[in-house]
């Protein structure tokens, strides 16, 4: 039995992989032992000052077929 739900699930997975990759790059470039919460928010483009969380659409999502 397959758990694959089609192309939309693929794009979610690709977006998650892209975000993880960005965090790994930032972590490897960091001078400190761990990334601060502020740096993680910056890398993920999260704005904690707003009441509602900012939504970031990863690059892979913009390549979604119609």
Tab-separated table of N, CA, C and O in Angstrom:
chain	number	residue	atom	x	y	z
A	1	UNK	N	0.828	-1.180	0.000
A	1	UNK	CA	0.000	0.000	0.000
A	1	UNK	C	0.873	1.243	0.000
A	1	UNK	O	1.739	1.410	0.844
A	2	UNK	N	0.663	2.130	-0.936
A	2	UNK	CA	1.468	3.340	-1.065
A	2	UNK	C	0.890	4.464	-0.219
A	2	UNK	O	-0.320	4.637	-0.125
A	3	UNK	N	1.781	5.239	0.399
A	3	UNK	CA	1.342	6.395	1.176
A	3	UNK	C	1.565	7.692	0.417
A	3	UNK	O	1.389	8.766	0.953
A	4	UNK	N	1.967	7.600	-0.830
A	4	UNK	CA	2.245	8.783	-1.648
A	4	UNK	C	0.939	9.414	-2.089
A	4	UNK	O	0.073	8.769	-2.651
A	5	UNK	N	0.772	10.703	-1.800
A	5	UNK	CA	-0.469	11.398	-2.115
A	5	UNK	C	-0.334	12.349	-3.291
A	5	UNK	O	-1.044	13.331	-3.387
A	6	UNK	N	0.572	12.098	-4.183
A	6	UNK	CA	0.681	12.890	-5.396
A	6	UNK	C	1.652	14.044	-5.309
A	6	UNK	O	2.382	14.207	-4.336
A	7	UNK	N	1.629	14.880	-6.361
A	7	UNK	CA	2.598	15.970	-6.486
A	7	UNK	C	2.550	16.999	-5.365
A	7	UNK	O	3.573	17.540	-4.990
A	8	UNK	N	1.377	17.278	-4.804
A	8	UNK	CA	1.319	18.303	-3.755
A	8	UNK	C	2.142	17.891	-2.538
A	8	UNK	O	2.793	18.729	-1.920
A	9	UNK	N	2.133	16.623	-2.204
A	9	UNK	CA	2.932	16.142	-1.082
A	9	UNK	C	4.425	16.249	-1.417
A	9	UNK	O	5.231	16.543	-0.545
A	10	UNK	N	4.795	16.036	-2.676
A	10	UNK	CA	6.185	16.172	-3.099
A	10	UNK	C	6.684	17.591	-2.887
A	10	UNK	O	7.809	17.803	-2.452
A	11	UNK	N	5.857	18.582	-3.180
A	11	UNK	CA	6.276	19.970	-3.036
A	11	UNK	C	6.419	20.363	-1.579
A	11	UNK	O	7.302	21.138	-1.231
A	12	UNK	N	5.590	19.812	-0.712
A	12	UNK	CA	5.732	20.061	0.720
A	12	UNK	C	7.052	19.472	1.202
A	12	UNK	O	7.804	20.118	1.933
A	13	UNK	N	7.355	18.260	0.778
A	13	UNK	CA	8.614	17.624	1.168
A	13	UNK	C	9.806	18.417	0.650
A	13	UNK	O	10.781	18.623	1.383
A	14	UNK	N	9.748	18.880	-0.585
A	14	UNK	CA	10.846	19.675	-1.132
A	14	UNK	C	11.013	20.984	-0.368
A	14	UNK	O	12.144	21.422	-0.117
A	15	UNK	N	9.914	21.604	0.012
A	15	UNK	CA	9.984	22.847	0.783
A	15	UNK	C	10.638	22.598	2.140
A	15	UNK	O	11.484	23.386	2.586
A	16	UNK	N	10.274	21.493	2.797
A	16	UNK	CA	10.870	21.160	4.083
A	16	UNK	C	12.367	20.884	3.934
A	16	UNK	O	13.168	21.310	4.766
A	17	UNK	N	12.737	20.194	2.877
A	17	UNK	CA	14.153	19.905	2.630
A	17	UNK	C	14.919	21.199	2.394
A	17	UNK	O	16.030	21.383	2.906
A	18	UNK	N	14.337	22.130	1.646
A	18	UNK	CA	14.993	23.408	1.387
A	18	UNK	C	15.216	24.180	2.690
A	18	UNK	O	16.302	24.716	2.922
A	19	UNK	N	14.208	24.224	3.550
A	19	UNK	CA	14.346	24.935	4.819
A	19	UNK	C	15.400	24.286	5.708
A	19	UNK	O	16.208	24.980	6.336
A	20	UNK	N	15.423	22.960	5.746
A	20	UNK	CA	16.449	22.256	6.527
A	20	UNK	C	17.840	22.551	5.978
A	20	UNK	O	18.788	22.757	6.737
A	21	UNK	N	17.947	22.583	4.663
A	21	UNK	CA	19.229	22.899	4.036
A	21	UNK	C	19.709	24.292	4.391
A	21	UNK	O	20.896	24.502	4.674
A	22	UNK	N	18.790	25.256	4.396
A	22	UNK	CA	19.155	26.624	4.761
A	22	UNK	C	19.642	26.687	6.202
A	22	UNK	O	20.607	27.396	6.511
A	23	UNK	N	19.001	25.936	7.092
A	23	UNK	CA	19.452	25.897	8.484
A	23	UNK	C	20.823	25.246	8.613
A	23	UNK	O	21.664	25.704	9.383
A	24	UNK	N	21.072	24.182	7.854
A	24	UNK	CA	22.378	23.517	7.908
A	24	UNK	C	23.484	24.438	7.404
A	24	UNK	O	24.575	24.489	7.981
A	25	UNK	N	23.206	25.183	6.335
A	25	UNK	CA	24.198	26.122	5.810
A	25	UNK	C	24.488	27.200	6.844
A	25	UNK	O	25.652	27.544	7.095
A	26	UNK	N	23.444	27.743	7.453
A	26	UNK	CA	23.633	28.785	8.475
A	26	UNK	C	24.401	28.240	9.669
A	26	UNK	O	25.289	28.915	10.208
A	27	UNK	N	24.099	27.015	10.074
A	27	UNK	CA	24.784	26.415	11.222
A	27	UNK	C	26.261	26.180	10.922
A	27	UNK	O	27.121	26.415	11.771
A	28	UNK	N	26.572	25.750	9.708
A	28	UNK	CA	27.971	25.492	9.371
A	28	UNK	C	28.773	26.786	9.253
A	28	UNK	O	29.978	26.797	9.475
A	29	UNK	N	28.095	27.887	8.935
A	29	UNK	CA	28.771	29.171	8.793
A	29	UNK	C	28.836	29.945	10.110
A	29	UNK	O	29.560	30.939	10.207
A	30	UNK	N	28.118	29.478	11.118
A	30	UNK	CA	28.053	30.196	12.392
A	30	UNK	C	29.351	30.053	13.171
A	30	UNK	O	29.968	28.989	13.181
A	31	UNK	N	29.733	31.119	13.816
A	31	UNK	CA	30.935	31.099	14.638
A	31	UNK	C	30.698	30.472	15.996
A	31	UNK	O	31.601	29.922	16.613
A	32	UNK	N	29.458	30.536	16.468
A	32	UNK	CA	29.139	29.980	17.773
A	32	UNK	C	28.789	28.499	17.658
A	32	UNK	O	28.621	27.974	16.571
A	33	UNK	N	28.684	27.855	18.819
A	33	UNK	CA	28.402	26.420	18.833
A	33	UNK	C	27.002	26.099	18.312
A	33	UNK	O	26.798	25.128	17.603
A	34	UNK	N	26.028	26.936	18.662
A	34	UNK	CA	24.639	26.725	18.242
A	34	UNK	C	24.090	28.013	17.651
A	34	UNK	O	24.519	29.101	18.003
A	35	UNK	N	23.093	27.861	16.791
A	35	UNK	CA	22.402	29.041	16.273
A	35	UNK	C	21.473	29.572	17.353
A	35	UNK	O	20.787	28.807	18.033
A	36	UNK	N	21.427	30.884	17.477
A	36	UNK	CA	20.490	31.488	18.421
A	36	UNK	C	19.083	31.408	17.840
A	36	UNK	O	18.899	31.228	16.628
A	37	UNK	N	18.082	31.550	18.701
A	37	UNK	CA	16.708	31.550	18.216
A	37	UNK	C	16.496	32.691	17.220
A	37	UNK	O	15.798	32.533	16.224
A	38	UNK	N	17.130	33.826	17.484
A	38	UNK	CA	16.998	34.968	16.581
A	38	UNK	C	17.587	34.653	15.205
A	38	UNK	O	17.011	35.015	14.175
A	39	UNK	N	18.728	33.965	15.173
A	39	UNK	CA	19.345	33.603	13.885
A	39	UNK	C	18.498	32.574	13.145
A	39	UNK	O	18.348	32.653	11.922
A	40	UNK	N	17.927	31.618	13.860
A	40	UNK	CA	17.055	30.635	13.228
A	40	UNK	C	15.854	31.333	12.609
A	40	UNK	O	15.483	31.068	11.470
A	41	UNK	N	15.256	32.263	13.369
A	41	UNK	CA	14.121	33.025	12.837
A	41	UNK	C	14.520	33.804	11.594
A	41	UNK	O	13.770	33.883	10.626
A	42	UNK	N	15.718	34.382	11.614
A	42	UNK	CA	16.205	35.145	10.461
A	42	UNK	C	16.375	34.245	9.239
A	42	UNK	O	15.944	34.587	8.136
A	43	UNK	N	16.975	33.083	9.425
A	43	UNK	CA	17.200	32.148	8.319
A	43	UNK	C	15.870	31.671	7.736
A	43	UNK	O	15.697	31.582	6.524
A	44	UNK	N	14.915	31.380	8.619
A	44	UNK	CA	13.616	30.877	8.174
A	44	UNK	C	12.644	31.997	7.810
A	44	UNK	O	11.510	31.731	7.425
A	45	UNK	N	13.107	33.237	7.951
A	45	UNK	CA	12.304	34.428	7.649
A	45	UNK	C	11.011	34.445	8.459
A	45	UNK	O	9.921	34.641	7.936
A	46	UNK	N	11.165	34.230	9.774
A	46	UNK	CA	10.044	34.262	10.707
A	46	UNK	C	10.110	35.575	11.473
A	46	UNK	O	11.164	35.967	11.952
A	47	UNK	N	8.974	36.238	11.595
A	47	UNK	CA	8.904	37.486	12.340
A	47	UNK	C	8.092	37.245	13.597
A	47	UNK	O	6.876	37.139	13.547
A	48	UNK	N	8.761	37.106	14.731
A	48	UNK	CA	8.059	36.826	15.993
A	48	UNK	C	7.380	38.057	16.563
A	48	UNK	O	6.603	37.955	17.503
A	49	UNK	N	7.635	39.238	16.022
A	49	UNK	CA	7.042	40.462	16.549
A	49	UNK	C	5.574	40.594	16.155
A	49	UNK	O	4.820	41.293	16.816
A	50	UNK	N	5.154	39.934	15.098
A	50	UNK	CA	3.770	40.045	14.658
A	50	UNK	C	2.893	39.071	15.430
A	50	UNK	O	3.361	38.049	15.929
A	51	UNK	N	1.624	39.396	15.507
A	51	UNK	CA	0.690	38.538	16.226
A	51	UNK	C	0.487	37.215	15.508
A	51	UNK	O	0.441	36.165	16.114
A	52	UNK	N	0.341	37.268	14.194
A	52	UNK	CA	0.194	36.058	13.400
A	52	UNK	C	1.542	35.703	12.799
A	52	UNK	O	2.282	36.580	12.372
A	53	UNK	N	1.885	34.426	12.741
A	53	UNK	CA	3.174	34.042	12.164
A	53	UNK	C	3.244	34.392	10.678
A	53	UNK	O	2.258	34.305	9.959
A	54	UNK	N	4.418	34.839	10.255
A	54	UNK	CA	4.638	35.113	8.842
A	54	UNK	C	4.660	33.804	8.085
A	54	UNK	O	5.137	32.790	8.584
A	55	UNK	N	4.147	33.825	6.893
A	55	UNK	CA	4.141	32.631	6.066
A	55	UNK	C	5.144	32.823	4.957
A	55	UNK	O	5.121	33.812	4.250
A	56	UNK	N	6.037	31.882	4.825
A	56	UNK	CA	7.052	31.940	3.782
A	56	UNK	C	6.787	30.806	2.811
A	56	UNK	O	6.657	29.661	3.221
A	57	UNK	N	6.703	31.130	1.547
A	57	UNK	CA	6.502	30.107	0.536
A	57	UNK	C	7.861	29.800	-0.074
A	57	UNK	O	8.456	30.652	-0.724
A	58	UNK	N	8.390	28.602	0.175
A	58	UNK	CA	9.699	28.242	-0.350
A	58	UNK	C	9.728	28.264	-1.882
A	58	UNK	O	8.692	28.143	-2.542
A	59	UNK	N	10.914	28.385	-2.429
A	59	UNK	CA	11.098	28.495	-3.878
A	59	UNK	C	10.485	27.316	-4.625
A	59	UNK	O	9.917	27.492	-5.699
A	60	UNK	N	10.584	26.110	-4.072
A	60	UNK	CA	10.039	24.946	-4.761
A	60	UNK	C	8.539	25.070	-4.989
A	60	UNK	O	8.017	24.595	-5.973
A	61	UNK	N	7.838	25.700	-4.083
A	61	UNK	CA	6.394	25.821	-4.215
A	61	UNK	C	6.006	26.675	-5.408
A	61	UNK	O	4.959	26.480	-6.010
A	62	UNK	N	6.868	27.616	-5.780
A	62	UNK	CA	6.555	28.461	-6.927
A	62	UNK	C	6.741	27.716	-8.246
A	62	UNK	O	6.276	28.178	-9.280
A	63	UNK	N	7.384	26.557	-8.214
A	63	UNK	CA	7.595	25.761	-9.423
A	63	UNK	C	6.551	24.671	-9.596
A	63	UNK	O	6.696	23.784	-10.401
A	64	UNK	N	5.503	24.742	-8.822
A	64	UNK	CA	4.454	23.727	-8.846
A	64	UNK	C	3.724	23.740	-10.185
A	64	UNK	O	3.326	24.788	-10.661
A	65	UNK	N	3.529	22.579	-10.802
A	65	UNK	CA	2.799	22.531	-12.070
A	65	UNK	C	1.319	22.832	-11.846
A	65	UNK	O	0.780	22.574	-10.772
A	66	UNK	N	0.678	23.372	-12.856
A	66	UNK	CA	-0.755	23.717	-12.750
A	66	UNK	C	-1.629	22.509	-12.921
A	66	UNK	O	-1.486	21.597	-13.520
